[in-house]
Tab-separated table of C-alpha atoms in Angstrom:
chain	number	residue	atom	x	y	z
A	30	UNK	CA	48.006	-24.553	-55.934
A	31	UNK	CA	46.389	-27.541	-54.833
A	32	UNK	CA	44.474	-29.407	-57.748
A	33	UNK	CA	41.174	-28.000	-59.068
A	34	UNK	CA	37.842	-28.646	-56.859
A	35	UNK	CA	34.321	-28.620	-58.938
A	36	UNK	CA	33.261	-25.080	-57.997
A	37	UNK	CA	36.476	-23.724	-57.696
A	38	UNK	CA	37.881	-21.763	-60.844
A	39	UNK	CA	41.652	-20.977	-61.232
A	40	UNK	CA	40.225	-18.278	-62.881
A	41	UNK	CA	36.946	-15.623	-62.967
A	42	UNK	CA	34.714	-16.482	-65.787
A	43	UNK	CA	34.986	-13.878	-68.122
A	44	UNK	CA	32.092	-11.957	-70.439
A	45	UNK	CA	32.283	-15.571	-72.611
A	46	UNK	CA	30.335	-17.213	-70.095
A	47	UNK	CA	27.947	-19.814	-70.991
A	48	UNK	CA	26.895	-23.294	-72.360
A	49	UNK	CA	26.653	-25.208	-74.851
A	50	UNK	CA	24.171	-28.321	-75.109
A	51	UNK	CA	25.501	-30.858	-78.420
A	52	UNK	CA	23.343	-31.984	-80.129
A	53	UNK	CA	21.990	-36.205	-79.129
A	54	UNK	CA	24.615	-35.710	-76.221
A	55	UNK	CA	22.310	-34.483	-73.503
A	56	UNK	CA	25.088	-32.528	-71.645
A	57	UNK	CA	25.751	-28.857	-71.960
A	58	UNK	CA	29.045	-28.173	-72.047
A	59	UNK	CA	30.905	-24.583	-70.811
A	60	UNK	CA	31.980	-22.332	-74.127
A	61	UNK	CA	35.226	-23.214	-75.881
A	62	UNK	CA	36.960	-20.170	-74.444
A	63	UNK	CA	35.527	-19.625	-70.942
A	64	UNK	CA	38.547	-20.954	-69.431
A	65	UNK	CA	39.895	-22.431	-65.626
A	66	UNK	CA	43.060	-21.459	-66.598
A	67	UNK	CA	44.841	-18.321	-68.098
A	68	UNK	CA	45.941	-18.876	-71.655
A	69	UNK	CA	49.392	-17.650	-72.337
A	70	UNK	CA	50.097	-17.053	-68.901
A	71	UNK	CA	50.133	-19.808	-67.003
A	72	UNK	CA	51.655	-23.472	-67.861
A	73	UNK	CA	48.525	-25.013	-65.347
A	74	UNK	CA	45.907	-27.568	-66.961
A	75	UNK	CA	42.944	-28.963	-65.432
A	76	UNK	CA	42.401	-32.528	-66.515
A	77	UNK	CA	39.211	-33.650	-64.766
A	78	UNK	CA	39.435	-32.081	-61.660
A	79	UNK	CA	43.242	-32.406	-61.659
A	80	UNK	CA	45.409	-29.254	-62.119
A	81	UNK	CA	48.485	-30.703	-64.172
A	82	UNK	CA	51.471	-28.405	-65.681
A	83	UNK	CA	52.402	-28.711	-69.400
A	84	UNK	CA	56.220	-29.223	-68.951
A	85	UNK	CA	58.670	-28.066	-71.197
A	86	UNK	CA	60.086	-30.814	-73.757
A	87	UNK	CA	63.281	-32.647	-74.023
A	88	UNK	CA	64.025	-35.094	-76.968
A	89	UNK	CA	62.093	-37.230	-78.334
A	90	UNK	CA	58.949	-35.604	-77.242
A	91	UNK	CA	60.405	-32.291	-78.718
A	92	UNK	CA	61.127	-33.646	-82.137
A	93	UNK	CA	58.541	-35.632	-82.234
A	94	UNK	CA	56.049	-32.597	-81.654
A	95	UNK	CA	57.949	-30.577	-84.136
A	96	UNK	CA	57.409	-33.539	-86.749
A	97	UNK	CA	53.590	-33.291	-85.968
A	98	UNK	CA	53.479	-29.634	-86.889
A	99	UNK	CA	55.478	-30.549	-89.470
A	100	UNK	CA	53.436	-33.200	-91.664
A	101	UNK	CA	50.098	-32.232	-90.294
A	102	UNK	CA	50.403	-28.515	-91.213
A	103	UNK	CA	51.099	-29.489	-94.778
A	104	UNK	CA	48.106	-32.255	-94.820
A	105	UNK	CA	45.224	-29.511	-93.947
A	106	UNK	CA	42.401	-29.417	-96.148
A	107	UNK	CA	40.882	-26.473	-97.300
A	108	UNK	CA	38.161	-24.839	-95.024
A	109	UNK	CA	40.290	-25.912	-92.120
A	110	UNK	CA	42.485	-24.593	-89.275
A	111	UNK	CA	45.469	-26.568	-87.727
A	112	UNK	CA	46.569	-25.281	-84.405
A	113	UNK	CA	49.500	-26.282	-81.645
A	114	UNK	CA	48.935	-26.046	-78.171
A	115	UNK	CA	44.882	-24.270	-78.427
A	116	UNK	CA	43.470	-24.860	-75.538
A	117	UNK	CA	40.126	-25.724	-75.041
A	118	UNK	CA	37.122	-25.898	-72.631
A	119	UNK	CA	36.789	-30.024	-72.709
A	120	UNK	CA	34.023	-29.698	-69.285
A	121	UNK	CA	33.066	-28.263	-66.077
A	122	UNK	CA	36.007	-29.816	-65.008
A	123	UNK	CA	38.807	-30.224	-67.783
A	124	UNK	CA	40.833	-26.846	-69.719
A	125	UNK	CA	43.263	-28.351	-71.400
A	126	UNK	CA	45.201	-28.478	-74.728
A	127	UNK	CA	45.882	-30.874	-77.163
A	128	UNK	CA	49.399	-30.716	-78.627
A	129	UNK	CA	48.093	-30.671	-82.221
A	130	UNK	CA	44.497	-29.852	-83.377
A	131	UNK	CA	42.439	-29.700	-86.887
A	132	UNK	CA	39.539	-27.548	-86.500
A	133	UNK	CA	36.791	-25.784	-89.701
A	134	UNK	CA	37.962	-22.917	-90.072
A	135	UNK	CA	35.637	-19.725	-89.223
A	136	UNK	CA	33.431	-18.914	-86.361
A	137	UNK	CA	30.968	-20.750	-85.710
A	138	UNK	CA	27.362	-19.183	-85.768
A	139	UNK	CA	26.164	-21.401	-83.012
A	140	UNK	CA	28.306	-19.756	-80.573
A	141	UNK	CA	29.911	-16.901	-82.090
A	142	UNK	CA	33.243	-18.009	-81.067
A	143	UNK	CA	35.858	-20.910	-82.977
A	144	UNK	CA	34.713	-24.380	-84.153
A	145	UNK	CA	35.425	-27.278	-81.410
A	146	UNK	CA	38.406	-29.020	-83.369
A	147	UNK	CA	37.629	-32.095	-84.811
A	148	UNK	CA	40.540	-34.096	-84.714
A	149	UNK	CA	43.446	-33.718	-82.295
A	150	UNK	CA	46.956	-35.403	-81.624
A	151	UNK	CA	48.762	-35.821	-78.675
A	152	UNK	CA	52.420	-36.960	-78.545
A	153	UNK	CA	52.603	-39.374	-75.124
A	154	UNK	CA	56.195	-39.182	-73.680
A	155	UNK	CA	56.929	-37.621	-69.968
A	156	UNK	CA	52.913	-37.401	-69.325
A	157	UNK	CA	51.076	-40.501	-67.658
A	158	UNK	CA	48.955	-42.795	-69.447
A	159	UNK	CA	46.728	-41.647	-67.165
A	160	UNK	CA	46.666	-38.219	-68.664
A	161	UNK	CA	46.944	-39.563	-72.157
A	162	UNK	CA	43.522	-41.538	-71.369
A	163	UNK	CA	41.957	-38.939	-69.566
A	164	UNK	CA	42.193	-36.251	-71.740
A	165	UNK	CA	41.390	-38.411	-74.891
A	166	UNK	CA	38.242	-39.400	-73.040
A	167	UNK	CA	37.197	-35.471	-72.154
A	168	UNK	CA	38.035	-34.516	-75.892
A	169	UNK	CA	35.642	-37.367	-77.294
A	170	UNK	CA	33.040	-36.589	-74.460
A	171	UNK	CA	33.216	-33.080	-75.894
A	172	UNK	CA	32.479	-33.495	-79.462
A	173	UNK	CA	36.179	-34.430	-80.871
A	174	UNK	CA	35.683	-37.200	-83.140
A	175	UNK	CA	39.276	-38.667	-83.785
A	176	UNK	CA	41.980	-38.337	-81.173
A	177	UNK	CA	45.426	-40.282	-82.019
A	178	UNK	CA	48.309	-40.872	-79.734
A	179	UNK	CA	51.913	-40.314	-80.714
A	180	UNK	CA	53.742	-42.986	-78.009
A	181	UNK	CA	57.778	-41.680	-77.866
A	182	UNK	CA	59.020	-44.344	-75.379
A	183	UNK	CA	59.289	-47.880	-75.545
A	184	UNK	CA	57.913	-49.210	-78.602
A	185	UNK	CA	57.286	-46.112	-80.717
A	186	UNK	CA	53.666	-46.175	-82.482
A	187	UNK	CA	50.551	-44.620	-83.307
A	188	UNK	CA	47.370	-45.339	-81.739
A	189	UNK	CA	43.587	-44.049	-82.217
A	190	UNK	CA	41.428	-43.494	-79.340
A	191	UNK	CA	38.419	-45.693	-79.239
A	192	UNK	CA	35.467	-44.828	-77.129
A	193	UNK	CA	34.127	-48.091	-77.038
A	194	UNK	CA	37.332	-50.130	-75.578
A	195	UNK	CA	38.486	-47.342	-73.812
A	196	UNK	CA	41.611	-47.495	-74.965
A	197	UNK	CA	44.504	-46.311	-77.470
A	198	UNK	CA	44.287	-48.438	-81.011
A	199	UNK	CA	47.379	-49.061	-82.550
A	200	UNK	CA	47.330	-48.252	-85.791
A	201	UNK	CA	49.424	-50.737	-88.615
A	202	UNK	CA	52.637	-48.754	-90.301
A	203	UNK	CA	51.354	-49.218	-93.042
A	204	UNK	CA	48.101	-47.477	-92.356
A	205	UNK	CA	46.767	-43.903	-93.975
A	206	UNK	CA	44.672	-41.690	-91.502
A	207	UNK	CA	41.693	-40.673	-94.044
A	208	UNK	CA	39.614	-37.693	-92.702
A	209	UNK	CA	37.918	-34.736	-94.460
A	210	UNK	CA	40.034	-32.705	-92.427
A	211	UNK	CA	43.307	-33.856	-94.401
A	212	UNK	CA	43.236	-33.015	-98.389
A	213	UNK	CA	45.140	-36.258	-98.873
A	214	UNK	CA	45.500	-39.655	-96.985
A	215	UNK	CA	48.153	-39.122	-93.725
A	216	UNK	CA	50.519	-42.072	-93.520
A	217	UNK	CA	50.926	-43.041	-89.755
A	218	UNK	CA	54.821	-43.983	-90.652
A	219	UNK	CA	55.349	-40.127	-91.330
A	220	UNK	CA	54.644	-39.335	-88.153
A	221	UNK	CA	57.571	-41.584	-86.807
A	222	UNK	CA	59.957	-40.817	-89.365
A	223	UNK	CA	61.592	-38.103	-91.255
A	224	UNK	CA	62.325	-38.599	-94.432
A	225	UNK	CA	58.638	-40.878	-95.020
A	226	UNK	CA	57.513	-37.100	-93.268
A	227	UNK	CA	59.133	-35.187	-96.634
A	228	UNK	CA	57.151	-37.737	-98.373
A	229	UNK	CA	54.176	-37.243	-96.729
A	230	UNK	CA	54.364	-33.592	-97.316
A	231	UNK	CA	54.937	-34.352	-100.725
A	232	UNK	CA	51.870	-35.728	-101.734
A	233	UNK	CA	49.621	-33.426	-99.637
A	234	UNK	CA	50.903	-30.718	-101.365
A	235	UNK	CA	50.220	-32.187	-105.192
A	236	UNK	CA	46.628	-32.967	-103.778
A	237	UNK	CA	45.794	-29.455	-102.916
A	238	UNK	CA	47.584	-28.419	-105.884
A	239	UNK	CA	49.973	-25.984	-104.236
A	240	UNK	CA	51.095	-23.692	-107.292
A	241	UNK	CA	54.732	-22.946	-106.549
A	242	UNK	CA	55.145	-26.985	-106.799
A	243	UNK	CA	52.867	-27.112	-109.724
A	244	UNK	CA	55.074	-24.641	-111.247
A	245	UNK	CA	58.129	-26.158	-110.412
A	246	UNK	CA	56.753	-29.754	-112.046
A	247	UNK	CA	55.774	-27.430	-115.431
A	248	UNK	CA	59.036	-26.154	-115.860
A	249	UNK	CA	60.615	-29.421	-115.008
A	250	UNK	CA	58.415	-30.723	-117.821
A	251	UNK	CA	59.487	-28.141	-120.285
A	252	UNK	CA	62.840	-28.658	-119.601
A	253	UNK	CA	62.655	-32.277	-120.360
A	254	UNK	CA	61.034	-31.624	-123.448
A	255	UNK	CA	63.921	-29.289	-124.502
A	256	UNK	CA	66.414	-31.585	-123.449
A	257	UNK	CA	64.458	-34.282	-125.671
A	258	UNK	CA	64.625	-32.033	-128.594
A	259	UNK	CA	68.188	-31.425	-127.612
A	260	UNK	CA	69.253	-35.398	-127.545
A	261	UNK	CA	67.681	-35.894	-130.463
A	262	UNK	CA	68.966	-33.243	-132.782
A	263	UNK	CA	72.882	-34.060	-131.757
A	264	UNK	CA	72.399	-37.328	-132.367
A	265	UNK	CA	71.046	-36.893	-135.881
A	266	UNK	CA	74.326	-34.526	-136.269
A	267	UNK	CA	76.042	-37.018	-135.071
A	268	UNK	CA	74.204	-39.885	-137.576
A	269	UNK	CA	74.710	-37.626	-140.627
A	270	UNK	CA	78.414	-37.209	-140.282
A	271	UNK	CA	78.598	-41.031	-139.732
A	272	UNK	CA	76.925	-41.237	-142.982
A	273	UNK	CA	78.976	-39.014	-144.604
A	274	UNK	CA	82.218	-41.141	-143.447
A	275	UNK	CA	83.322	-37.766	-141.350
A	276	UNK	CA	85.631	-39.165	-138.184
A	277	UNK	CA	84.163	-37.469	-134.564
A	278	UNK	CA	86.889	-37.492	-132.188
A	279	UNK	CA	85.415	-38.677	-128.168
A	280	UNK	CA	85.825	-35.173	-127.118
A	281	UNK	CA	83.706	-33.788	-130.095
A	282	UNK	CA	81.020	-36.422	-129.764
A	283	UNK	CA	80.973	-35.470	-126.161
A	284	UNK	CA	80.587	-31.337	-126.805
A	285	UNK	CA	77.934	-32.726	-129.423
A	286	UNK	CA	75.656	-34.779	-127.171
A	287	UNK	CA	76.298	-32.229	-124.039
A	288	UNK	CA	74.959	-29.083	-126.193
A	289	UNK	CA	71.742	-28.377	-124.882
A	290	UNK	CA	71.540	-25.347	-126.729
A	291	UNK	CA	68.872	-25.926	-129.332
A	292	UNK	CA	69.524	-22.695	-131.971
A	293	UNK	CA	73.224	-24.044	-132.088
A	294	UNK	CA	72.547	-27.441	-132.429
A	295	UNK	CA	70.275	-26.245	-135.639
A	296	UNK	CA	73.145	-24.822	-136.897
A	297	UNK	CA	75.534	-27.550	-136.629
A	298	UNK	CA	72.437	-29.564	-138.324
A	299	UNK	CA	73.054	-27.607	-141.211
A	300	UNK	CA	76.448	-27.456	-141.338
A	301	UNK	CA	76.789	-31.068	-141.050
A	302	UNK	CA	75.615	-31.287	-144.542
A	303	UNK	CA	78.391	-29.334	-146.335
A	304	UNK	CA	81.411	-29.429	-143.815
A	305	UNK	CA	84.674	-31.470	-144.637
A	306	UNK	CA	85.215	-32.185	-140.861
A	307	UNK	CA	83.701	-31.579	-136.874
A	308	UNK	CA	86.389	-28.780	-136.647
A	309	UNK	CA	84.745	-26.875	-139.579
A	310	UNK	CA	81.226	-27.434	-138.909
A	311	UNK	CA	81.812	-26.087	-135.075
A	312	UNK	CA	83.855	-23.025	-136.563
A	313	UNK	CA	80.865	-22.258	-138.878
A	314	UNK	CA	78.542	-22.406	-136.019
């Protein structure tokens, strides 16, 4: 099909038909899900006026995308929705989606369909910079307040859309994406690299206070207490037969100090008291 002509729809307007007017924007907009193109169907995009075809990935772009899902999922806050590959009414003349997006959760009463995401990611590879700009442009027109850049060839980095330039931002390694979309601060360096992603991940998941962690960190806790308690008993067993001129051989003094079991090591506490040597204080346990 040849590309997209205003006026011409690569597909019939469903029962969703409408617009939407934002608010201090001054344009009305088509509904989120009246679409150009057939969702699920179809590979075609329309990128203004432009029909374009979401190609399959090869590496890096597939990785890459996978380590988007990846640290993103983990970094949504609550109230919100993280999606891959929604595709969205941008304008008359743009349907397209955005290879990650962060939307609030819900419907939204305005419209009785989803919320416009608010922040969206796009991982540049195979695609023009064209595209890149041109859908980055259509999602801010729209109402999407951050859009960032994942660049895969060449010099591999992470920009920020600005509206006023026109152009992608790169952002420093060093710097944290901080949004009230993410329940903790997203380092940009995750995004490039997988083991600072397991990091990443990390840390978002103390800040939301994800309880199988919380109750992995309690019993880790516990058992460091017991382990304490351990350590210290065998080494008082180990002081009092000292002070009672009792020889410890290295493999006894080993067994001692690698006991972790603390109703034992009570008993060898008492037994160091009375016994004539290791041998009989372990048989008496």
């Amino acid at each position: 099909m040849d590309d997209y002509r205003p006026g011409y729809s690569l597909k019939a307007p469903g029962a969703s038909g409408g617009s939407l007017r934002l608010p201090g924007r001054g344009d009305a907009f088509p509904r989120l899900d009246d679409h150009l193109v057939v969702p699920e169907v179809t590979r075609d995009e329309v990128i203004k006026g432009r029909r374009v075809v979401a190609l399959p990935a090869e590496t890096p772009h597939g990785d890459q995308h996978h380590r988007l899902d990846y640290v993103t999922g983990a970094h949504v806050a609550p109230g919100y929705e993280a999606s891959t590959d929604l595709i969205t009414r941008m304008s008359e003349t743009s349907d397209f989606a955005s290879d990650v997006c962060i939307r609030k959760a819900g419907t939204d009463p305005a419209t009785g369909s989803r919320y416009l995401e608010e922040i969206a990611f796009e991982v540049v590879s195979t695609q023009s910079e064209r595209d890149a700009r041109d859908k980055a442009e259509e999602m801010h027109r729209r109402g999407v307040r951050r859009v960032f850049g994942i660049f895969v060839k060449g010099p591999r980095r992470v920009c920020e859309w600005s509206s006023t330039s026109r152009s992608w931002r790169p952002l420093e390694a060093g710097f944290r994406i901080e949004d009230r979309c993410l329940a903790a601060a997203l380092p940009v360096a995750a995004l490039l690299d997988a083991a600072l992603a397991d990091n990443a991940v990390m840390e978002s998941l103390i800040a939301k206070g994800n309880p199988v962690f919380l109750e992995r960190v309690a019993a880790a806790e516990v058992k460091g207490k017991a382990e304490g308690k351990a350590e210290g008993k065998a080494e008082g067993i180990l002081d009092l037969l000292e002070d009672r001129g009792i020889s410890v051989s290295p493999a006894q003094r080993a067994e001692i100090l690698e006991c972790s079991d603390l109703d034992r090591l009570r008993r060898w506490l008492r037994q160091a008291r009375v016994a004539a040597s290791v041998d009989e204080l372990m048989t008496e346990a």
